[in-house]
Coordinates of C-alpha atoms in Angstrom, one line a residue:
M1427 CA 0.0 0.0 0.0
A1428 CA 1.4 3.4 -1.0
S1429 CA 2.2 5.8 1.8
F1430 CA 0.3 9.1 2.1
K1431 CA 2.2 12.0 0.5
P1432 CA 1.8 15.4 2.4
T1433 CA 0.4 18.4 0.6
K1434 CA 3.0 20.5 -1.1
V1435 CA 2.4 24.1 -0.1
Q1436 CA 3.4 26.5 -2.9
V1437 CA 5.7 29.3 -1.7
Y1438 CA 4.6 32.7 -3.0
P1439 CA 6.8 35.9 -2.9
K1440 CA 6.1 38.0 0.2
L1441 CA 4.7 41.5 -0.4
G1442 CA 6.4 42.9 2.7
E1443 CA 8.1 46.3 3.1
K1444 CA 11.5 46.9 1.6
V1445 CA 14.3 46.3 4.1
T1446 CA 16.7 49.3 4.1
Q1447 CA 19.3 50.7 6.4
D1448 CA 16.7 53.0 7.9
T1449 CA 14.4 50.1 8.6
L1450 CA 17.1 48.2 10.4
Y1451 CA 18.1 51.4 12.3
W1452 CA 14.7 52.4 13.5
K1453 CA 13.5 48.9 14.3
N1454 CA 16.5 48.3 16.6
Y1455 CA 14.5 49.3 19.7
K1456 CA 13.2 47.2 22.6
A1457 CA 9.5 46.7 23.3
P1458 CA 8.0 50.0 24.6
L1459 CA 7.7 50.7 28.2
H1460 CA 4.4 52.2 29.1
I1461 CA 4.0 54.7 32.1
K1462 CA 0.6 56.0 33.2
E1463 CA 0.4 59.7 33.8
F1464 CA -2.3 61.9 35.4
G1465 CA -3.5 63.4 32.1
A1466 CA -2.8 64.0 28.5
I1467 CA 0.9 64.5 27.9
T1468 CA 1.4 67.8 26.1
N1469 CA 5.2 68.2 26.1
I1470 CA 8.4 66.1 26.5
D1471 CA 11.8 67.7 26.7
F1472 CA 15.2 66.1 27.2
S1473 CA 17.9 67.7 29.3
P1474 CA 21.0 68.6 27.2
V1475 CA 23.3 67.5 30.0
A1476 CA 24.1 63.9 30.8
P1477 CA 22.5 61.6 32.0
H1478 CA 19.8 63.3 29.8
N1479 CA 16.8 63.1 32.0
F1480 CA 13.5 64.1 30.3
A1481 CA 10.7 66.3 31.6
V1482 CA 7.1 65.2 31.0
T1483 CA 4.3 67.8 31.2
A1484 CA 0.9 66.3 31.9
F1485 CA -2.1 67.9 33.6
T1486 CA -1.0 69.9 36.7
R1487 CA 2.4 68.2 37.0
I1488 CA 5.8 68.0 35.5
H1489 CA 7.6 64.8 36.1
I1490 CA 11.3 64.3 35.5
Y1491 CA 12.3 60.7 34.5
G1492 CA 15.8 59.2 34.4
P1493 CA 16.9 57.5 31.1
F1494 CA 15.9 54.0 32.3
S1495 CA 13.6 54.8 35.3
Q1496 CA 9.9 53.8 35.5
E1497 CA 9.2 56.2 38.3
P1498 CA 9.8 60.0 38.3
V1499 CA 13.1 61.1 39.9
K1500 CA 11.6 64.6 40.5
S1501 CA 8.1 66.1 40.4
F1502 CA 6.9 69.7 40.3
T1503 CA 3.3 69.9 41.4
R1504 CA 2.9 73.5 42.5
F1505 CA 0.6 74.4 39.6
K1506 CA -2.9 75.7 40.2
D1507 CA -4.1 74.6 36.8
T1508 CA -2.9 72.6 33.7
A1509 CA 0.8 73.0 33.1
Y1510 CA 2.3 73.5 29.6
C1511 CA 5.7 73.3 27.9
G1512 CA 8.2 72.3 30.5
R1513 CA 11.6 73.1 29.0
F1514 CA 15.2 72.7 30.3
R1515 CA 17.9 75.4 30.1
S1516 CA 21.0 74.6 28.1
D1517 CA 22.9 73.8 31.3
G1518 CA 20.1 71.4 32.6
Q1519 CA 19.9 73.2 36.0
L1520 CA 16.7 75.3 35.4
L1521 CA 13.3 74.5 34.0
V1522 CA 10.6 76.9 32.8
A1523 CA 6.9 76.1 32.3
G1524 CA 3.7 77.9 31.4
C1525 CA 0.3 77.4 32.9
E1526 CA -3.4 77.7 32.3
D1527 CA -3.5 80.4 35.0
S1528 CA -1.3 82.7 32.8
V1529 CA 1.7 82.6 35.2
V1530 CA 5.1 81.5 34.0
R1531 CA 7.1 79.6 36.6
L1532 CA 10.9 79.0 36.9
F1533 CA 12.2 75.9 38.8
D1534 CA 15.5 74.7 40.0
V1535 CA 15.8 71.1 39.0
S1536 CA 17.3 70.3 42.4
G1537 CA 14.6 72.1 44.3
K1538 CA 10.8 71.9 44.6
V1539 CA 9.5 75.5 45.0
A1540 CA 9.4 77.9 42.0
L1541 CA 12.4 80.3 42.0
R1542 CA 10.6 83.0 39.9
M1543 CA 7.0 83.7 38.8
F1544 CA 6.5 85.9 35.8
K1545 CA 3.1 87.6 35.7
G1546 CA 1.9 89.7 32.8
H1547 CA -0.1 87.5 30.4
T1548 CA -3.9 87.5 30.8
K1549 CA -4.6 84.0 29.4
A1550 CA -3.0 80.5 29.3
V1551 CA 0.7 80.4 28.4
H1552 CA 1.4 77.5 26.1
V1553 CA 5.0 78.5 25.0
A1554 CA 8.0 78.9 27.3
D1555 CA 11.6 78.7 26.3
F1556 CA 15.1 80.0 27.3
I1557 CA 16.9 82.4 25.0
S1558 CA 20.4 81.3 24.1
D1559 CA 22.1 83.7 26.5
R1560 CA 20.4 81.7 29.4
Y1561 CA 19.3 84.9 31.1
Q1562 CA 16.1 85.6 29.2
I1563 CA 12.8 83.8 28.7
L1564 CA 10.5 83.7 25.7
T1565 CA 6.7 83.1 26.3
G1566 CA 3.7 82.9 24.1
S1567 CA 0.1 83.0 25.3
D1568 CA -3.6 82.7 24.2
D1569 CA -3.8 86.5 24.7
Y1570 CA -2.2 86.8 21.2
T1571 CA 1.1 88.2 22.7
C1572 CA 4.6 86.9 23.0
R1573 CA 6.9 88.4 25.6
L1574 CA 10.6 88.5 26.6
W1575 CA 11.5 88.4 30.3
D1576 CA 14.6 89.1 32.2
L1577 CA 15.4 86.1 34.4
P1578 CA 17.5 87.7 37.2
N1579 CA 15.1 90.6 37.8
A1580 CA 11.9 88.8 36.9
T1581 CA 10.8 91.8 34.8
E1582 CA 9.3 92.0 31.4
L1583 CA 11.6 93.3 28.7
N1584 CA 9.3 93.6 25.6
T1585 CA 5.8 92.6 24.4
Y1586 CA 5.0 91.7 20.8
Q1587 CA 1.3 91.8 19.7
E1588 CA 1.2 90.9 16.1
H1589 CA -0.7 87.6 16.0
T1590 CA -4.5 87.6 15.8
D1591 CA -5.1 84.2 17.4
Y1592 CA -3.6 81.9 20.0
I1593 CA 0.2 81.4 20.1
R1594 CA 0.7 77.7 20.6
C1595 CA 4.4 77.1 19.6
G1596 CA 7.7 79.0 19.5
V1597 CA 11.4 78.4 19.2
A1598 CA 14.4 80.5 20.1
S1599 CA 17.6 80.7 18.1
K1600 CA 20.6 79.0 19.7
L1601 CA 23.1 80.9 17.5
N1602 CA 21.7 84.4 17.9
R1603 CA 20.3 85.6 21.2
D1604 CA 18.1 88.2 19.5
L1605 CA 16.1 85.9 17.2
F1606 CA 13.0 83.8 17.9
I1607 CA 10.1 82.5 16.0
T1608 CA 6.5 82.0 17.0
G1609 CA 3.6 80.1 15.4
S1610 CA -0.1 80.9 15.9
Y1611 CA -3.6 79.6 15.1
D1612 CA -3.9 82.6 12.7
H1613 CA -1.9 80.4 10.3
T1614 CA 1.2 82.6 10.4
L1615 CA 4.8 82.1 11.5
K1616 CA 6.7 85.3 12.6
L1617 CA 10.4 85.8 13.0
F1618 CA 11.2 88.5 15.6
D1619 CA 14.4 90.4 16.3
A1620 CA 14.7 91.6 19.9
R1621 CA 16.5 94.7 18.7
V1622 CA 13.4 95.7 16.7
D1623 CA 9.9 96.3 18.1
K1624 CA 8.2 94.3 15.3
S1625 CA 8.6 91.1 13.3
V1626 CA 11.1 91.0 10.5
M1627 CA 9.6 88.1 8.5
T1628 CA 6.2 86.5 8.2
M1629 CA 5.3 83.2 6.6
D1630 CA 1.8 81.7 6.0
H1631 CA 1.4 78.0 6.8
G1632 CA -2.2 77.9 5.7
Q1633 CA -3.3 76.0 8.8
P1634 CA -3.3 76.6 12.6
V1635 CA 0.4 76.0 13.5
E1636 CA 1.0 73.4 16.2
S1637 CA 4.8 72.9 16.3
L1638 CA 8.0 74.6 15.1
L1639 CA 11.5 73.2 14.6
L1640 CA 14.8 74.9 13.6
Y1641 CA 17.6 72.9 11.9
P1642 CA 21.0 73.1 13.7
S1643 CA 22.3 75.4 11.0
E1644 CA 19.1 77.5 11.5
G1645 CA 18.9 78.1 7.8
L1646 CA 15.8 76.0 7.6
L1647 CA 12.6 76.1 9.6
V1648 CA 10.0 73.3 9.9
S1649 CA 6.4 74.0 10.8
A1650 CA 3.5 71.6 11.5
G1651 CA -0.1 72.5 11.3
G1652 CA -3.2 70.7 10.1
R1653 CA -2.1 67.6 8.2
N1654 CA 0.8 69.3 6.6
V1655 CA 4.5 69.7 7.5
K1656 CA 6.3 72.5 5.7
V1657 CA 10.0 73.4 5.3
W1658 CA 11.0 77.0 4.9
D1659 CA 14.3 78.6 3.8
L1660 CA 15.0 81.5 6.1
L1661 CA 18.1 82.5 4.1
K1662 CA 15.8 83.2 1.1
G1663 CA 13.3 85.4 3.0
G1664 CA 11.1 82.5 4.2
Q1665 CA 10.6 80.8 0.9
P1666 CA 8.7 77.5 1.1
L1667 CA 10.8 74.5 0.0
V1668 CA 8.6 71.5 0.4
C1669 CA 5.2 70.5 1.8
L1670 CA 4.8 67.0 3.3
K1671 CA 1.3 65.5 3.3
N1672 CA 1.8 62.1 4.8
H1673 CA -0.5 62.3 7.8
H1674 CA -4.3 61.8 7.9
K1675 CA -4.9 64.0 11.0
T1676 CA -3.4 67.0 12.7
V1677 CA 0.4 66.9 13.1
T1678 CA 1.2 67.8 16.7
S1679 CA 5.0 67.5 17.3
L1680 CA 8.3 67.6 15.4
C1681 CA 11.9 66.6 16.3
L1682 CA 15.2 65.8 14.6
S1683 CA 17.5 62.8 14.9
S1684 CA 20.9 63.3 16.5
S1685 CA 22.6 63.4 13.2
G1686 CA 20.2 65.9 11.7
Q1687 CA 19.6 63.7 8.7
R1688 CA 16.2 62.4 9.8
L1689 CA 13.0 64.4 10.6
L1690 CA 10.3 62.9 12.8
S1691 CA 6.7 64.1 12.9
A1692 CA 3.9 62.8 15.2
S1693 CA 0.2 63.1 14.6
L1694 CA -3.3 62.5 16.0
D1695 CA -3.5 59.7 13.5
R1696 CA -1.4 57.6 15.9
H1697 CA 1.6 57.5 13.6
V1698 CA 5.2 58.8 13.8
K1699 CA 6.8 59.4 10.4
V1700 CA 10.5 59.4 9.8
Y1701 CA 11.7 61.5 6.8
N1702 CA 15.0 61.6 5.0
T1703 CA 16.0 65.3 5.1
T1704 CA 17.7 65.0 1.7
N1705 CA 14.7 64.2 -0.4
Y1706 CA 11.9 64.3 2.3
K1707 CA 10.6 60.8 1.6
V1708 CA 9.2 58.6 4.4
V1709 CA 11.8 56.0 5.3
H1710 CA 10.1 54.5 8.4
N1711 CA 6.8 54.6 10.3
F1712 CA 5.9 53.9 14.0
D1713 CA 2.4 53.0 15.0
Y1714 CA 0.9 53.7 18.5
A1715 CA -2.2 52.8 20.3
A1716 CA -3.6 56.4 20.7
S1717 CA -3.4 59.9 19.3
I1718 CA 0.0 61.4 19.9
L1719 CA 0.4 64.9 21.4
S1720 CA 4.2 65.1 22.0
L1721 CA 7.4 63.5 20.8
A1722 CA 11.0 63.6 21.8
L1723 CA 14.2 61.9 20.8
A1724 CA 17.1 61.3 23.2
P1725 CA 20.7 62.4 22.3
D1726 CA 22.3 59.7 20.0
D1727 CA 18.7 58.4 19.4
E1728 CA 19.0 56.2 22.4
S1729 CA 15.3 56.5 23.3
I1730 CA 12.1 57.5 21.6
V1731 CA 9.5 59.0 24.0
V1732 CA 5.9 59.6 23.0
G1733 CA 3.1 61.2 24.9
M1734 CA -0.5 60.3 24.0
T1735 CA -4.0 61.6 24.7
N1736 CA -4.9 58.5 26.8
S1737 CA -2.3 59.6 29.5
I1738 CA 0.2 56.9 28.5
L1739 CA 3.9 57.7 28.1
S1740 CA 5.6 55.3 25.7
V1741 CA 9.4 54.9 26.0
K1742 CA 11.4 52.8 23.6
H1743 CA 15.1 52.2 24.4
R1744 CA 17.7 51.2 21.8
K1745 CA 19.0 47.6 21.9
S1746 CA 22.6 47.3 23.2
L1747 CA 25.2 44.9 22.0
E1748 CA 24.8 42.9 25.2
D1749 CA 21.1 42.4 24.5
S1750 CA 21.9 41.1 21.0
K1751 CA 24.5 38.7 22.5
E1752 CA 21.9 37.4 25.0
I1753 CA 19.4 36.8 22.2
S1754 CA 21.9 35.0 20.1
G1755 CA 23.0 32.9 23.1
Q1756 CA 19.4 31.9 23.8
Q1757 CA 18.8 30.8 20.2
R1758 CA 22.0 28.7 20.1
R1759 CA 21.1 25.1 20.8
R1760 CA 23.1 22.9 23.2
P1761 CA 25.1 20.1 21.6
L1762 CA 23.7 16.6 21.8
Y1763 CA 25.1 13.7 23.8
R1764 CA 26.5 11.9 20.8
V1765 CA 28.6 15.0 20.0
F1766 CA 30.4 14.7 23.3
V1767 CA 30.9 10.9 22.8
K1768 CA 31.9 10.7 19.2
G1769 CA 32.7 14.3 18.2
K1770 CA 31.2 16.7 15.7
N1771 CA 32.0 14.8 12.5
P1772 CA 32.3 11.0 13.5
V1773 CA 33.7 8.6 10.9
P1774 CA 32.4 5.0 10.9
K1775 CA 34.9 2.3 11.6
Q1776 CA 35.3 -1.0 9.9
D1777 CA 33.6 -3.0 12.6
D1778 CA 30.7 -0.6 13.1
Y1779 CA 27.1 -1.6 12.3
L1780 CA 24.8 1.1 10.8
V1781 CA 21.3 0.9 12.5
S1782 CA 18.8 2.9 10.5
K1783 CA 16.1 4.6 12.6
P1784 CA 12.7 5.0 11.0
V1785 CA 11.8 8.6 10.5
K1786 CA 8.3 9.4 11.7
Q1787 CA 6.3 11.5 9.3
H1788 CA 4.7 14.5 10.9
L1789 CA 1.6 15.6 9.1
A1790 CA -0.2 18.9 9.4
K1791 CA -3.8 18.9 10.7
Y1792 CA -5.3 19.3 7.3
D1793 CA -3.1 16.5 5.9
K1794 CA -4.4 14.1 8.6
Q1795 CA -7.9 15.0 7.6
L1796 CA -7.1 14.6 3.9
K1797 CA -5.7 11.2 4.7
K1798 CA -9.1 10.2 6.2
F1799 CA -10.8 11.7 3.1
N1800 CA -12.5 14.5 5.2
V1801 CA -12.0 17.1 2.5
T1802 CA -14.6 19.5 4.0
K1803 CA -12.9 19.6 7.4
A1804 CA -9.5 19.9 5.7
L1805 CA -10.6 23.0 3.8
D1806 CA -12.0 24.6 6.9
T1807 CA -8.7 23.9 8.7
A1808 CA -6.7 25.4 5.9
L1809 CA -8.9 28.6 6.0
E1810 CA -8.4 28.9 9.7
T1811 CA -4.6 28.8 9.4
W1812 CA -4.6 31.0 6.3
T1813 CA -2.7 28.4 4.3
R1814 CA -3.2 28.6 0.6
H1815 CA -2.7 25.2 -0.9
R1816 CA -5.9 24.4 -2.9
K1817 CA -4.1 23.8 -6.1
S1818 CA -3.5 20.1 -5.3
W1819 CA -7.2 19.6 -4.5
I1820 CA -8.2 21.2 -7.9
E1821 CA -5.9 18.8 -9.7
G1822 CA -7.2 15.9 -7.7
G1823 CA -10.9 16.9 -8.4
T1824 CA -11.9 16.9 -4.7
L1825 CA -12.3 20.7 -4.3
K1826 CA -15.9 20.5 -5.5
N1827 CA -16.7 17.9 -2.8
A1828 CA -15.0 20.1 -0.1
L1829 CA -17.1 23.2 -1.2
A1830 CA -20.5 21.4 -1.3
G1831 CA -22.9 20.7 1.6
R1832 CA -22.1 23.8 3.7
D1833 CA -24.4 25.8 5.9
E1834 CA -24.9 29.6 6.0
Q1835 CA -22.0 30.3 8.4
A1836 CA -19.5 28.1 6.6
L1837 CA -20.5 29.4 3.2
A1838 CA -20.1 33.0 4.5
R1839 CA -16.6 32.2 5.8
L1840 CA -15.7 30.9 2.3
L1841 CA -17.0 33.9 0.5
N1842 CA -15.2 36.2 3.0
F1843 CA -12.0 34.5 2.2
L1844 CA -12.6 34.9 -1.5
I1845 CA -13.3 38.6 -1.2
G1846 CA -10.1 39.1 0.6
N1847 CA -7.8 37.2 -1.8
V1848 CA -9.4 36.7 -5.2
V1849 CA -7.9 39.9 -6.7
D1850 CA -4.4 39.1 -5.5
P1851 CA -2.4 38.1 -8.6
R1852 CA -0.7 35.3 -6.7
F1853 CA -3.9 33.5 -5.8
A1854 CA -6.3 34.6 -8.6
P1855 CA -5.8 31.5 -10.9
V1856 CA -6.8 29.2 -8.1
L1857 CA -9.5 31.3 -6.4
V1858 CA -11.4 32.2 -9.6
T1859 CA -12.0 28.5 -10.2
A1860 CA -13.1 28.0 -6.7
A1861 CA -15.5 31.0 -7.0
E1862 CA -17.0 29.5 -10.2
M1863 CA -17.6 26.2 -8.4
I1864 CA -19.3 27.9 -5.4
L1865 CA -21.7 29.8 -7.7
D1866 CA -22.5 26.6 -9.6
I1867 CA -23.2 24.6 -6.4
Y1868 CA -25.2 27.2 -4.5
R1869 CA -27.0 28.9 -7.4
S1870 CA -30.3 27.5 -6.2
V1871 CA -30.1 28.9 -2.7
I1872 CA -29.4 32.5 -3.8
G1873 CA -32.0 34.8 -2.2
Q1874 CA -32.6 32.6 0.9
S1875 CA -29.9 34.1 3.1
P1876 CA -29.3 37.8 3.5
V1877 CA -25.8 37.2 4.8
V1878 CA -24.8 35.1 1.8
D1879 CA -26.5 37.6 -0.6
R1880 CA -24.5 40.5 0.9
Q1881 CA -21.3 38.6 0.5
L1882 CA -22.1 37.7 -3.1
L1883 CA -22.9 41.4 -3.9
R1884 CA -19.6 42.4 -2.4
L1885 CA -17.8 39.8 -4.5
Q1886 CA -19.6 41.1 -7.6
E1887 CA -18.6 44.7 -6.9
L1888 CA -15.0 43.7 -6.2
L1889 CA -14.7 41.7 -9.5
E1890 CA -16.3 44.6 -11.5
K1891 CA -13.8 47.1 -10.1
E1892 CA -11.0 44.7 -10.8
I1893 CA -12.2 44.3 -14.4
D1894 CA -12.3 48.1 -14.8
Y1895 CA -8.8 48.4 -13.4
Q1896 CA -7.5 45.7 -15.9
Q1897 CA -9.2 47.5 -18.8
D1898 CA -7.6 50.9 -17.8
L1899 CA -4.2 49.2 -17.5
L1900 CA -4.6 47.7 -21.0
E1901 CA -5.4 51.2 -22.4
V1902 CA -2.3 52.7 -20.6
M1903 CA -0.2 49.9 -22.0
G1904 CA -1.4 50.6 -25.5
M1905 CA -0.6 54.3 -25.0
L1906 CA 2.9 53.5 -23.8
D1907 CA 3.5 51.1 -26.7
T1908 CA 2.5 53.8 -29.1
M1909 CA 4.8 56.4 -27.4
F1910 CA 7.8 54.0 -27.3
A1911 CA 7.3 53.1 -31.0
S1912 CA 7.2 56.7 -32.1
S1913 CA 10.1 57.8 -29.9
F1914 CA 12.6 55.4 -31.5
P1915 CA 13.9 56.3 -35.0
R1916 CA 13.2 53.8 -37.8
M1917 CA 16.2 51.8 -39.0
E1918 CA 16.4 50.7 -42.6
V1919 CA 18.0 47.4 -43.2
P1920 CA 19.7 47.2 -46.6
C1921 CA 19.3 43.9 -48.5
P1922 CA 22.1 43.0 -51.0
G1923 CA 21.0 42.5 -54.6
I1924 CA 17.6 44.2 -54.2
S1925 CA 16.9 47.5 -55.8
R1926 CA 15.5 50.4 -53.7
A1927 CA 13.2 51.5 -56.6
N1928 CA 11.0 48.5 -57.1
G1929 CA 12.6 45.6 -55.2
L1930 CA 13.7 43.8 -58.3
A1931 CA 17.1 42.2 -58.7
G1932 CA 19.6 43.9 -61.0
G1933 CA 21.9 46.9 -61.1
D1934 CA 19.4 49.6 -62.3
G1935 CA 16.2 47.8 -61.7
I1936 CA 15.2 47.4 -65.4
T1937 CA 15.4 44.1 -67.3
S1938 CA 16.4 44.4 -71.0
R1939 CA 14.3 42.6 -73.7
P1940 CA 16.1 40.2 -76.0
Q1941 CA 16.3 41.5 -79.6
I1942 CA 15.2 39.3 -82.5
Q1943 CA 17.4 39.4 -85.6
A1944 CA 16.2 38.3 -89.1
T1945 CA 18.2 35.6 -90.8

């Protein structure tokens, strides 16, 4: 009796993403660490000084976390209302934050009580940052004004009231102590010079501006608002360079990688996009469980920290070489006993006897059912495990038996599988035949089940769309063939012995008549 041969599963090419250096670099992070905060996380800022702690602004608190800590190493809770925009100074010793109560507070990282309180705004302060000289503070408020403050004396230096809506983002130059930029819900970006009482440059983003970012050279400015991310050339008077439209909802935060070669944007659509700053194409994408409000990248890209609307702080740490060695050590199998006894490559001796050990054949579940001729159950098992191997059944003629005699639920499962895969070029030759069999078998019961009827209508619409696509592609191919044929010059191939005039053989193309002479 012949032994049962297992089903040969055809291997199809995978339609996965292209593996690039960026893919390997940005996937080299551990599983995210989730920390529950007290409210939506509106801002994250890393300290410029080692060990690079980061400040998390959420609800009425600012928590400072260590690089690998799950609990805050420092907390500032002396806010009467929601806190905003906790930012470190360049030396990492001071931290400034705005508040819903319009008061700007300055904290010593090693203390608890506010060192200074700056009062002057009349509405919530969403923007607070240090000027590069470390002795001035920039603030922006919902009262449409941005202000400069003197840190030692806690006095206001200047007020700029040019925006006509809320100011929700701002950035100060690190190369020039007199320059800073603000973004507002009036769709404009304004570049201010502290030596002048008004803005020196205005750019129109076209949407309410949520975030600003300056390149390290400060020749380029990036703005985020609505679903768009725009790059501006400040050296050419604020000329727009590129507009990125890769998000589906409002972009809320921006940051640069440590090398400055990659730009990251976070959005309410739960995605973080990584762009190449050379051609501004998306090179990687991160997915998160909730809408993202804030994003920060640690120095040397060691950690990615994301704050979400569901009060969850997600922290991803880069894998170290030790982690890679541990993983490889776990995957390495221990040598067998016979390796210790006879060595790795044993050679049989003259007096040795070779005892053959029967190899047990391991069959898949659907193969066991096929062996018992339960073709219906085998097909159900294959669908459950998403294994595509019906070609052998078609050749064997048993697919029709496997498809027949099904109830409403089983038939709906089959139709759902067809709808999801019938237009895939890899599986279409097999599934089109299966679809024809199903329609032939169950033609008499059409109209008796609303579930099956809906599935059949979906299948019909899908096939009609696919036929339209194929017809459009054929038309495009015909156009391309015509264009290619007309773009190449025609080459004449000369044939020896053939005249160009009429194609007849001969030197001049005329054959002379024989003359008849009288005798």
